[in-house]
XYZ file of C-alpha atoms in Angstrom:
666
model
C 26.106 -22.130 -9.547
C 23.736 -25.065 -10.507
C 21.146 -24.092 -13.107
C 17.999 -26.129 -13.177
C 16.254 -27.470 -16.301
C 13.580 -24.719 -16.578
C 16.164 -21.906 -15.957
C 18.246 -23.486 -18.725
C 15.386 -23.593 -21.077
C 14.676 -19.938 -20.580
C 18.419 -18.927 -20.743
C 18.791 -20.820 -24.106
C 15.743 -19.205 -25.680
C 16.754 -17.447 -28.908
C 13.953 -15.803 -31.003
C 10.253 -15.195 -30.718
C 8.126 -14.442 -27.651
C 8.596 -16.277 -24.393
C 6.781 -15.984 -20.965
C 8.778 -16.888 -17.888
C 6.664 -17.600 -14.862
C 9.227 -16.816 -12.019
C 7.961 -17.736 -8.596
C 9.377 -16.248 -5.450
C 13.158 -16.797 -4.997
C 13.302 -18.734 -8.242
C 16.350 -16.982 -9.745
C 14.741 -14.587 -12.312
C 17.612 -12.148 -12.220
C 19.983 -15.010 -12.971
C 17.800 -16.072 -15.916
C 17.529 -12.516 -17.408
C 21.388 -11.809 -17.065
C 22.475 -15.205 -18.442
C 19.946 -15.256 -21.233
C 21.353 -11.802 -22.264
C 24.893 -13.119 -22.078
C 23.724 -16.154 -24.131
C 22.222 -14.080 -26.942
C 25.544 -12.330 -27.328
C 27.981 -15.342 -26.931
C 25.871 -18.190 -28.498
C 23.722 -16.389 -31.072
C 25.944 -13.499 -32.009
C 23.468 -10.748 -31.109
C 24.959 -7.258 -31.092
C 24.731 -5.988 -27.489
C 23.420 -2.656 -28.549
C 20.474 -4.459 -30.072
C 19.408 -5.751 -26.542
C 17.047 -3.844 -24.274
C 16.599 -4.953 -20.670
C 13.722 -3.054 -18.926
C 13.013 -2.976 -15.208
C 10.514 -0.889 -13.137
C 12.772 0.972 -10.832
C 16.087 2.747 -11.304
C 17.609 0.820 -8.487
C 16.518 -2.418 -10.060
C 18.051 -1.490 -13.405
C 21.347 -0.525 -11.773
C 21.387 -3.795 -9.922
C 20.674 -5.859 -13.085
C 23.381 -3.959 -15.018
C 25.900 -4.506 -12.294
C 24.994 -8.379 -12.041
C 25.429 -8.560 -15.796
C 28.695 -6.829 -15.887
C 30.107 -9.018 -13.229
C 28.951 -12.098 -15.040
C 30.657 -11.051 -18.216
C 33.596 -9.260 -16.832
C 32.536 -6.196 -18.473
C 33.215 -7.773 -21.870
C 29.602 -7.369 -23.158
C 29.204 -3.524 -22.966
C 26.617 -1.833 -24.947
C 23.456 -3.639 -23.692
C 20.690 -1.131 -22.748
C 19.381 -1.436 -19.205
C 16.737 1.009 -18.043
C 13.242 1.717 -16.548
C 10.194 2.075 -18.976
C 10.378 5.876 -18.210
C 14.059 6.119 -19.168
C 13.618 4.054 -22.371
C 10.600 6.122 -23.495
C 12.177 9.441 -22.468
C 15.237 8.505 -24.623
C 12.828 8.108 -27.738
C 11.262 11.524 -27.031
C 14.616 13.182 -26.442
C 15.587 12.293 -30.037
C 12.312 13.269 -31.514
C 11.686 16.515 -29.681
C 15.125 17.533 -28.348
C 13.773 17.112 -24.675
C 16.211 17.193 -21.855
C 16.098 16.744 -18.115
C 14.754 20.240 -17.456
C 11.490 19.313 -19.386
C 10.612 16.705 -16.650
C 8.604 18.209 -13.837
C 10.284 18.045 -10.427
C 8.415 16.762 -7.458
C 8.407 20.090 -5.646
C 6.976 21.684 -8.825
C 4.154 19.258 -9.029
C 3.247 19.776 -5.341
C 3.187 23.528 -5.956
C 0.747 23.094 -8.934
C -1.493 20.954 -6.780
C -1.371 23.483 -3.875
C -2.487 26.169 -6.266
C -5.285 23.932 -7.651
C -6.607 23.405 -4.057
C -6.652 27.104 -3.562
C -8.198 27.776 -6.871
C -11.012 25.320 -6.361
C -11.373 26.319 -2.637
C -11.253 22.681 -1.683
C -11.906 22.181 2.054
C -9.098 19.877 3.084
C -7.450 18.814 6.361
C -4.470 16.653 5.148
C -2.813 18.440 2.252
C -0.239 15.585 1.600
C -2.971 12.955 1.488
C -5.184 14.974 -0.922
C -2.265 15.786 -3.252
C -1.166 12.085 -3.142
C -4.717 11.132 -4.230
C -4.759 13.702 -6.995
C -1.469 12.271 -8.341
C -2.549 8.712 -8.142
C -5.860 9.313 -9.999
C -4.396 11.474 -12.691
C -1.792 8.724 -13.298
C -4.457 6.125 -13.449
C -6.397 8.080 -16.195
C -3.270 8.807 -18.269
C -1.963 5.063 -17.824
C -5.278 3.644 -19.281
C -5.431 6.415 -21.955
C -8.862 7.312 -20.677
C -10.896 10.260 -21.503
C -11.320 12.154 -18.233
C -14.952 12.856 -18.753
C -15.734 9.086 -18.656
C -13.600 8.618 -15.270
C -15.434 8.269 -11.984
C -13.248 9.602 -9.273
C -12.734 7.727 -6.082
C -11.621 10.600 -4.010
C -13.124 13.780 -5.559
C -16.507 14.994 -6.619
C -17.740 14.542 -10.251
C -17.443 18.208 -10.843
C -14.050 18.701 -9.139
C -11.912 15.945 -10.675
C -12.260 17.067 -14.368
C -11.269 20.588 -13.211
C -8.207 19.274 -11.255
C -7.076 17.333 -14.290
C -7.636 20.136 -16.639
C -5.838 22.773 -14.300
C -2.893 20.322 -13.859
C -2.465 19.770 -17.590
C -2.674 23.484 -18.307
C -0.005 24.289 -15.769
C 2.238 21.613 -17.364
C 1.639 22.998 -20.773
C 2.374 26.653 -19.810
C 5.701 25.710 -18.114
C 6.667 23.384 -21.059
C 6.888 20.403 -18.659
C 5.900 16.714 -18.801
C 5.456 14.242 -15.962
C 6.246 10.556 -16.129
C 2.826 9.625 -17.265
C 3.038 12.107 -20.193
C 6.293 10.433 -21.275
C 4.262 7.236 -21.883
C 1.423 8.945 -23.611
C 3.599 11.172 -25.831
C 5.785 8.158 -26.709
C 2.749 6.107 -27.680
C 1.278 8.911 -29.714
C 4.639 9.580 -31.437
C 5.180 5.872 -32.445
C 1.512 5.449 -33.666
C 1.754 8.600 -35.847
C 5.400 8.345 -37.102
C 6.044 4.852 -38.573
C 9.416 6.071 -39.712
C 10.557 6.792 -36.216
C 8.972 3.644 -34.905
C 11.096 1.637 -37.451
C 14.323 3.310 -36.222
C 13.729 2.007 -32.700
C 12.522 -1.399 -33.922
C 15.767 -1.848 -35.623
C 17.670 -0.654 -32.453
C 15.802 -2.823 -29.963
C 15.649 -6.273 -31.657
C 15.612 -8.137 -28.372
C 13.453 -6.953 -25.533
C 13.672 -8.447 -22.021
C 11.197 -7.246 -19.317
C 11.542 -7.968 -15.558
C 8.484 -7.833 -13.201
C 6.146 -7.865 -16.130
C 3.114 -8.478 -13.870
C 3.427 -4.804 -12.858
C 2.964 -3.420 -16.394
C 0.170 -1.070 -17.257
C -1.680 -0.797 -20.572
C -0.004 2.083 -22.244
C 3.423 0.558 -21.355
C 2.368 -2.676 -22.878
C 0.999 -1.052 -26.059
C 4.274 0.649 -26.721
C 6.403 -2.487 -26.098
C 4.137 -4.430 -28.532
C 4.921 -1.865 -31.133
C 8.634 -1.771 -30.532
C 8.829 -5.609 -30.644
C 7.424 -5.783 -34.114
C 8.053 -7.567 -36.563
C 10.075 -10.253 -34.932
C 8.327 -10.243 -31.592
C 11.562 -11.178 -29.704
C 9.908 -10.367 -26.456
C 11.059 -12.126 -23.358
C 8.934 -11.304 -20.358
C 9.599 -12.471 -16.806
C 7.290 -12.161 -13.919
C 4.882 -13.706 -11.469
C 1.154 -13.040 -11.827
C 0.763 -14.104 -8.206
C 2.878 -11.168 -7.193
C 0.978 -8.392 -9.058
C 0.084 -5.984 -6.272
C -0.080 -2.477 -7.942
C -3.531 -2.395 -9.340
C -4.018 1.011 -7.680
C -1.229 2.398 -9.822
C -2.718 1.062 -12.980
C -0.876 -2.377 -13.205
C -3.047 -5.022 -14.850
C -2.271 -8.707 -14.060
C -4.677 -9.620 -16.943
C -2.004 -8.358 -19.338
C 0.397 -11.140 -18.275
C -2.496 -13.691 -18.008
C -3.454 -12.927 -21.689
C 0.040 -12.777 -23.153
C -0.267 -16.201 -24.887
C -3.562 -14.846 -26.456
C -1.683 -11.882 -27.792
C 1.166 -14.125 -28.891
C -0.247 -17.655 -29.668
C 3.172 -18.731 -30.833
C 4.892 -17.787 -27.414
C 6.615 -20.443 -25.299
C 5.996 -20.599 -21.544
C 8.532 -21.667 -18.934
C 7.709 -21.980 -15.228
C 10.527 -21.296 -12.791
C 8.897 -23.266 -9.968
C 11.742 -23.935 -7.600
C 11.958 -21.615 -4.625
C 15.715 -21.243 -3.537
C 14.764 -18.803 -0.710
C 12.333 -20.294 1.753
C 12.054 -23.552 3.798
C 9.492 -26.198 2.781
C 6.992 -25.363 5.457
C 6.935 -21.632 4.319
C 6.650 -22.593 0.674
C 3.648 -24.964 1.325
C 1.848 -22.436 3.573
C 2.141 -19.627 1.045
C 1.130 -21.946 -1.800
C -1.983 -23.081 0.279
C -3.034 -19.355 0.424
C -2.414 -18.194 -3.115
C -4.130 -21.233 -4.762
C -7.518 -19.798 -3.640
C -7.255 -17.068 -6.244
C -9.171 -18.038 -9.468
C -7.544 -15.762 -12.041
C -3.970 -17.006 -12.124
C -1.620 -19.418 -13.906
C -1.656 -22.772 -12.018
C 1.692 -23.483 -10.366
C 3.329 -26.046 -8.277
C 6.076 -24.129 -6.424
C 8.496 -26.392 -4.604
C 11.728 -26.190 -2.858
C 14.740 -28.381 -2.209
C 15.592 -26.412 1.075
C 15.232 -28.060 4.521
C 11.713 -28.630 6.105
C 11.965 -25.765 8.609
C 9.535 -24.726 11.254
C 5.833 -24.326 10.833
C 4.792 -20.566 10.492
C 4.161 -19.322 14.012
C 0.624 -18.165 13.945
C -0.872 -16.464 16.991
C -3.814 -14.359 18.032
C -3.232 -11.794 20.909
C -5.845 -10.276 23.101
C -4.792 -6.671 22.329
C -2.354 -4.683 20.295
C -0.007 -4.076 23.174
C 0.296 -7.836 23.741
C 1.246 -8.351 20.007
C 3.784 -5.487 20.176
C 5.359 -7.001 23.300
C 5.696 -10.401 21.748
C 7.284 -8.913 18.511
C 9.810 -6.939 20.575
C 10.492 -10.000 22.684
C 11.062 -12.314 19.724
C 13.276 -9.730 17.968
C 15.503 -9.453 20.876
C 15.600 -13.293 21.257
C 16.601 -13.816 17.650
C 19.224 -11.042 17.927
C 20.724 -12.579 21.111
C 20.980 -15.925 19.231
C 23.018 -14.401 16.514
C 20.523 -13.028 13.869
C 21.592 -9.501 12.860
C 18.571 -7.006 12.865
C 19.181 -6.466 9.242
C 17.947 -10.045 8.566
C 14.622 -9.396 10.366
C 11.490 -7.536 9.030
C 8.160 -6.510 10.285
C 5.481 -6.221 7.617
C 2.091 -4.484 7.725
C -0.737 -3.691 5.354
C -0.690 0.094 5.749
C 1.895 2.583 7.049
C -0.433 3.867 9.830
C -0.542 0.479 11.581
C 2.900 0.363 13.220
C 2.752 3.594 15.183
C 2.441 1.913 18.650
C 5.074 -0.772 17.711
C 7.452 2.056 16.665
C 7.113 3.479 20.160
C 7.896 0.215 21.663
C 10.985 -0.345 19.441
C 12.306 2.993 20.529
C 11.573 2.159 24.070
C 13.821 -0.974 23.911
C 16.424 0.838 21.729
C 15.977 -1.636 18.746
C 17.327 0.127 15.668
C 14.999 0.053 12.816
C 14.677 1.323 9.206
C 11.411 2.443 7.889
C 10.998 1.875 4.198
C 7.813 4.147 4.283
C 7.348 7.443 6.162
C 7.697 7.115 9.806
C 4.213 7.935 11.031
C 3.770 10.685 13.628
C 0.285 10.284 15.013
C 0.498 13.803 16.716
C 0.887 15.451 13.217
C -2.372 14.210 12.025
C -5.281 16.866 11.859
C -7.422 14.820 14.337
C -4.577 14.925 16.782
C -4.207 18.602 16.231
C -7.990 19.111 16.910
C -7.867 17.184 20.195
C -4.568 18.974 21.328
C -6.147 22.310 20.476
C -9.118 21.705 22.653
C -6.780 20.772 25.540
C -4.554 23.740 24.742
C -7.524 26.126 24.979
C -8.657 24.338 28.173
C -5.268 25.023 29.732
C -5.680 28.668 29.217
C -4.297 29.411 25.770
C -6.179 31.850 23.469
C -4.090 31.464 20.433
C -6.029 32.070 17.186
C -4.598 28.966 15.558
C -6.027 26.719 18.105
C -9.437 28.302 17.846
C -9.385 27.893 14.102
C -8.751 24.158 14.699
C -11.834 23.417 16.606
C -14.258 26.280 16.523
C -16.579 24.468 14.104
C -15.743 20.941 15.019
C -18.485 20.226 15.866
C -20.228 23.029 13.916
C -21.099 26.019 16.096
C -21.741 28.224 13.037
C -19.075 30.624 14.151
C -17.566 32.687 11.269
C -13.845 32.375 10.801
C -13.842 36.064 9.885
C -14.611 36.894 13.531
C -11.264 35.290 14.545
C -9.046 38.090 13.145
C -6.743 38.901 16.168
C -3.576 36.875 16.961
C -5.353 35.907 20.434
C -9.125 35.291 20.774
C -11.101 35.729 23.915
C -14.526 34.099 24.673
C -15.570 37.664 25.630
C -14.750 38.770 21.958
C -16.936 35.902 20.583
C -19.801 36.873 22.769
C -19.543 40.501 21.802
C -19.568 39.488 18.074
C -22.875 37.647 18.569
C -24.466 39.731 21.278
C -27.752 40.046 19.313
C -28.065 36.280 18.528
C -29.219 34.392 21.690
C -28.870 30.984 20.003
C -25.302 31.649 19.129
C -24.511 32.889 22.675
C -25.898 29.529 23.955
C -23.192 27.898 21.736
C -20.416 30.086 23.046
C -21.513 29.597 26.688
C -21.434 25.792 26.047
C -17.875 26.016 24.563
C -16.710 28.068 27.631
C -18.233 25.510 29.928
C -16.678 22.633 28.047
C -13.215 24.146 28.238
C -13.766 24.659 31.942
C -14.652 21.012 32.349
C -11.769 19.810 30.316
C -9.210 21.885 32.385
C -9.983 19.623 35.462
C -9.654 16.194 33.862
C -6.909 13.800 33.127
C -5.883 13.413 29.352
C -7.788 10.193 28.825
C -11.047 11.603 30.493
C -10.578 14.780 28.487
C -10.385 13.035 25.117
C -13.514 10.981 26.088
C -15.449 14.289 26.938
C -14.355 15.893 23.745
C -15.599 12.741 21.852
C -18.878 12.172 23.768
C -19.660 15.359 25.648
C -18.668 17.933 23.014
C -19.714 15.713 20.085
C -16.351 15.259 18.299
C -17.372 11.591 17.266
C -20.568 12.831 15.601
C -18.578 15.495 13.800
C -16.080 12.759 12.515
C -18.980 10.750 11.196
C -20.519 13.662 9.345
C -17.019 14.541 8.077
C -16.317 11.113 6.722
C -19.723 11.093 4.871
C -19.231 14.471 3.399
C -15.657 13.742 2.210
C -16.668 10.232 1.031
C -13.843 8.592 3.019
C -13.773 5.749 5.499
C -14.987 6.790 9.031
C -13.288 3.541 10.287
C -9.910 4.885 9.438
C -10.466 8.183 11.153
C -11.853 6.453 14.265
C -8.891 4.044 14.272
C -6.545 6.958 14.617
C -8.680 8.662 17.250
C -8.953 5.376 19.338
C -5.122 4.964 19.102
C -4.611 8.697 20.309
C -7.151 8.080 23.117
C -5.693 4.765 24.226
C -2.058 6.242 24.109
C -3.027 8.943 26.771
C -4.467 6.368 29.199
C -1.359 6.037 31.395
C -0.852 9.788 31.979
C -2.453 11.590 35.109
C -1.841 15.079 33.935
C -1.683 16.991 30.731
C 1.805 18.043 31.430
C 3.040 14.371 31.822
C 1.226 13.440 28.556
C 2.648 16.612 26.769
C 6.113 15.724 27.959
C 5.722 12.221 26.573
C 4.589 13.579 23.269
C 7.545 16.030 23.125
C 9.994 13.042 23.877
C 8.306 10.699 21.349
C 8.595 13.298 18.537
C 12.242 13.992 19.401
C 12.907 10.168 19.201
C 11.164 10.096 15.855
C 13.440 12.858 14.576
C 16.446 11.258 15.884
C 15.390 7.913 14.233
C 14.909 9.738 10.932
C 18.579 11.027 11.215
C 19.791 7.527 11.967
C 18.138 6.110 9.010
C 20.636 7.896 6.819
C 23.337 5.723 8.196
C 23.109 2.817 5.801
C 25.940 0.868 7.561
C 23.769 0.604 10.706
C 22.506 -2.870 11.558
C 18.682 -2.189 11.574
C 15.439 -4.022 11.670
C 13.235 -3.316 8.505
C 9.739 -1.953 9.035
C 7.842 -1.979 5.650
C 4.369 -2.124 4.128
C 3.665 -5.387 2.364
C 3.703 -3.312 -0.993
C 7.234 -2.043 -0.357
C 8.509 -5.430 0.815
C 8.210 -6.899 -2.688
C 11.595 -8.135 -4.041
C 13.228 -8.308 -0.658
C 14.013 -11.347 1.552
C 14.723 -11.798 5.279
C 15.678 -14.775 7.502
C 12.838 -13.782 9.965
C 9.618 -12.104 8.991
C 6.782 -10.854 11.213
C 3.405 -10.170 9.655
C 1.404 -8.138 12.154
C -2.239 -7.204 12.420
C -3.304 -10.206 10.175
C -7.079 -9.293 10.722
C -10.116 -9.080 8.648
C -10.596 -5.381 7.685
C -6.833 -4.840 7.690
C -5.739 -7.563 5.289
C -7.870 -8.047 3.334
C -8.433 -4.362 3.608
C -12.045 -3.206 4.414
C -12.210 -1.457 1.085
C -11.678 -4.643 -0.875
C -15.065 -5.835 -1.715
C -14.983 -6.863 -5.231
C -13.637 -10.326 -6.201
C -10.655 -8.746 -8.113
C -9.838 -6.633 -5.059
C -9.887 -9.666 -2.749
C -7.482 -11.466 -5.143
C -5.159 -8.583 -5.043
C -5.099 -8.609 -1.256
C -4.491 -12.347 -1.335
C -1.554 -11.792 -3.592
C -0.302 -9.005 -1.198
C -0.426 -11.428 1.726
C 1.297 -14.095 -0.381
C 4.125 -11.579 -1.264
C 4.505 -10.878 2.496
C 4.737 -14.510 3.388
C 7.281 -15.394 0.705
C 9.688 -12.762 2.000
C 10.632 -15.255 4.791
C 13.502 -17.506 4.417
C 13.577 -19.524 7.651
C 11.131 -18.079 10.279
C 7.685 -16.718 9.479
C 5.491 -15.293 12.357
C 2.028 -14.261 11.492
C 0.177 -12.350 14.340
C -3.363 -11.043 14.639
C -5.251 -9.418 17.505
C -8.736 -10.124 19.011
C -9.245 -6.493 20.088
C -7.941 -3.360 18.506
C -8.763 0.033 20.337
C -11.966 -1.438 22.031
C -13.132 -3.036 18.750
C -13.442 -6.773 18.169
C -11.557 -8.119 15.220
C -11.542 -11.643 13.435
C -8.283 -13.054 12.150
C -7.754 -12.724 8.491
C -9.382 -15.241 6.226
C -5.947 -15.821 4.686
C -4.793 -17.310 7.905
C -7.398 -19.988 7.733
C -6.523 -20.713 4.092
C -2.907 -21.696 5.312
C -4.485 -24.775 6.890
C -7.957 -25.313 5.457
C -8.538 -26.128 1.934
C -11.557 -23.980 0.941
C -11.899 -26.069 -2.151
C -13.454 -28.726 0.089
C -16.185 -26.259 1.076
C -17.458 -25.611 -2.537
C -20.994 -25.405 -3.906
C -22.618 -28.937 -3.981
C -20.730 -30.343 -1.062
C -22.767 -31.930 1.650
C -22.253 -30.761 5.147
C -23.688 -31.525 8.631
C -24.481 -28.830 11.230
C -24.741 -29.769 14.820
C -28.097 -27.767 15.184
C -29.530 -27.723 11.681
C -28.670 -31.198 10.549
C -27.788 -32.190 7.012
C -27.377 -29.556 4.377
C -25.756 -28.721 0.965
C -23.394 -25.785 0.364
C -24.945 -23.282 -2.074
C -22.097 -20.716 -2.258
C -18.873 -19.770 -0.497
C -17.185 -16.337 -0.737
C -14.224 -17.365 1.662
C -16.006 -15.759 4.713
C -19.615 -16.761 4.616
C -21.402 -19.935 3.515
C -24.880 -20.128 2.128
C -26.232 -23.565 3.012
C -29.527 -25.170 2.252
C -30.684 -27.344 5.216
C -33.034 -30.264 4.535
C -34.912 -30.155 7.811
C -35.428 -26.338 7.556
C -36.338 -26.507 3.822
C -34.563 -23.146 3.414
C -31.027 -21.579 3.121
C -29.138 -20.100 6.021
C -26.080 -17.850 5.859
C -23.278 -18.824 8.259
C -19.907 -17.258 9.034
C -16.718 -19.219 8.701
C -14.462 -18.821 11.706
C -10.862 -20.056 11.594
C -9.360 -21.517 14.761
C -5.675 -21.538 14.206
C -4.594 -23.220 17.411
C -6.061 -26.672 16.699
C -6.417 -25.972 12.988
C -10.130 -26.584 13.074
C -12.818 -24.876 10.929
C -16.047 -24.215 12.581
C -19.208 -22.736 11.027
C -21.019 -20.113 13.296
C -24.399 -18.389 13.059
């Protein structure tokens, strides 16, 4: 294999710190494995003194295998492992820990379930709540933060410290540690015991780290200690691909590496061996709009290739039909399904596309959980209303909806396995205002029983007041009402084609059976399958054909991304998705999604329009207001001072991708 000049410089590096900026498809694994081999063969380093760290067990295994193939197994003894594996090894020697001291996932879930019960938290989606608990606790530990000074995103000021305290106490009682504790305990051990630190410093004299942009603060603090005194620290990564801030990753660590190590050398691996020129150029146009990054000039010697296929569709179903049509076309032309991927911002987006893929028998592999819309608590609420309207009097159905919206009916009234409206009336016989509510419920169920599924859901939302309940729910829980309504709109829209409840329920039953079958098929790793993945989980992968779907404002960048640092992370995420494509890149947006108007993502415009041209101080002419000067530009809106008006106006930037024009609209 030909090795370029920059790769060779990195491979031949001997002692002292070095930062290797490795752009997408630039051969970073080759550089790490060959530099490791070079240390042994050229500089006589003992293999057991070399530590190669990756972020996942799979990546560590792959790196180790590549290295052994390169050296024909002659250089055994090099240590390959994840941060957690390396740090646990240190703890194992110090405290006689073994695998049984690490908490299992099912044990963690059980602790959090007990916490939910203990605090009597009112929740609807247990899995989602527990995931948020894990994520926030990990963030606090990774930053070595005092929980008293942490402001929770998902829980109240009173609840989160209790959640954290109960969880830590449960771990202590069971003599267990989690992955974050491994880092904290290792940090504390090495800071308090210089004798133990010295042992590991002598063992790991050369440290190489892959995907360095994903490192968090406590990991970095430990690595800095281990690397002393020689600081033979060889870090490889790409600040433009740092996309795990929500897990505690800090791209600033990489950006400030040369401040921590002023003597460090920097090498840029700026040749992309993966993608065509058109794809590399388009991705570069997007990422250069981030301000906090190392400047780069990524290039490729690959062929020119096709322009990215960028299209806006009227509705979601049109986008889904086009994706399926294109996939089948590529497949018939000889591209295996395994060389194609559909990428999306969140794992709730592709539910309707999954249904379309199953309809056309296109085999697919879902890197994240296959979403079942009918399992969501909102769907269960709607289906419970319909079940009661069709005559069921099951207690579980009543419990789902009785106070959605709030009718002030006590759950303690619903004691029997079946509940009759008559029982409810009897329980509140002396409260006329409550009887009115119960009569209204009875009337509503009677009305629903005569409707089609689509009309029934509309009545539940508007006539019964479920939409108002959702707004109040979102406000109370401090969550996005937009995400709740997106799911409700999708459920509503999905019922449109069914005349009767029976037809719709048969479809739901068949859909869920297909999902279960698909889950079973995913276990067959030999099957030629299309990849369906979130942008986050696509990192490190590559495909001949990539579809980025739902490239709309509010989706990517996500509507929660308001701060500049959040927008920069969203732009990095979009960049990662674009650079997965080798030959064909399709970026699709929709004009309308479940009856709501959507703009194309600002990142689409950045592919063609150089936003640096629209910077403060630039003179501009508007067809209505005449000459003006740009005061500020946040990528979506311009503040312009117009001479004739003698005042500023705020104008929206709209990107037209068909003729690659930029227009400024009121």
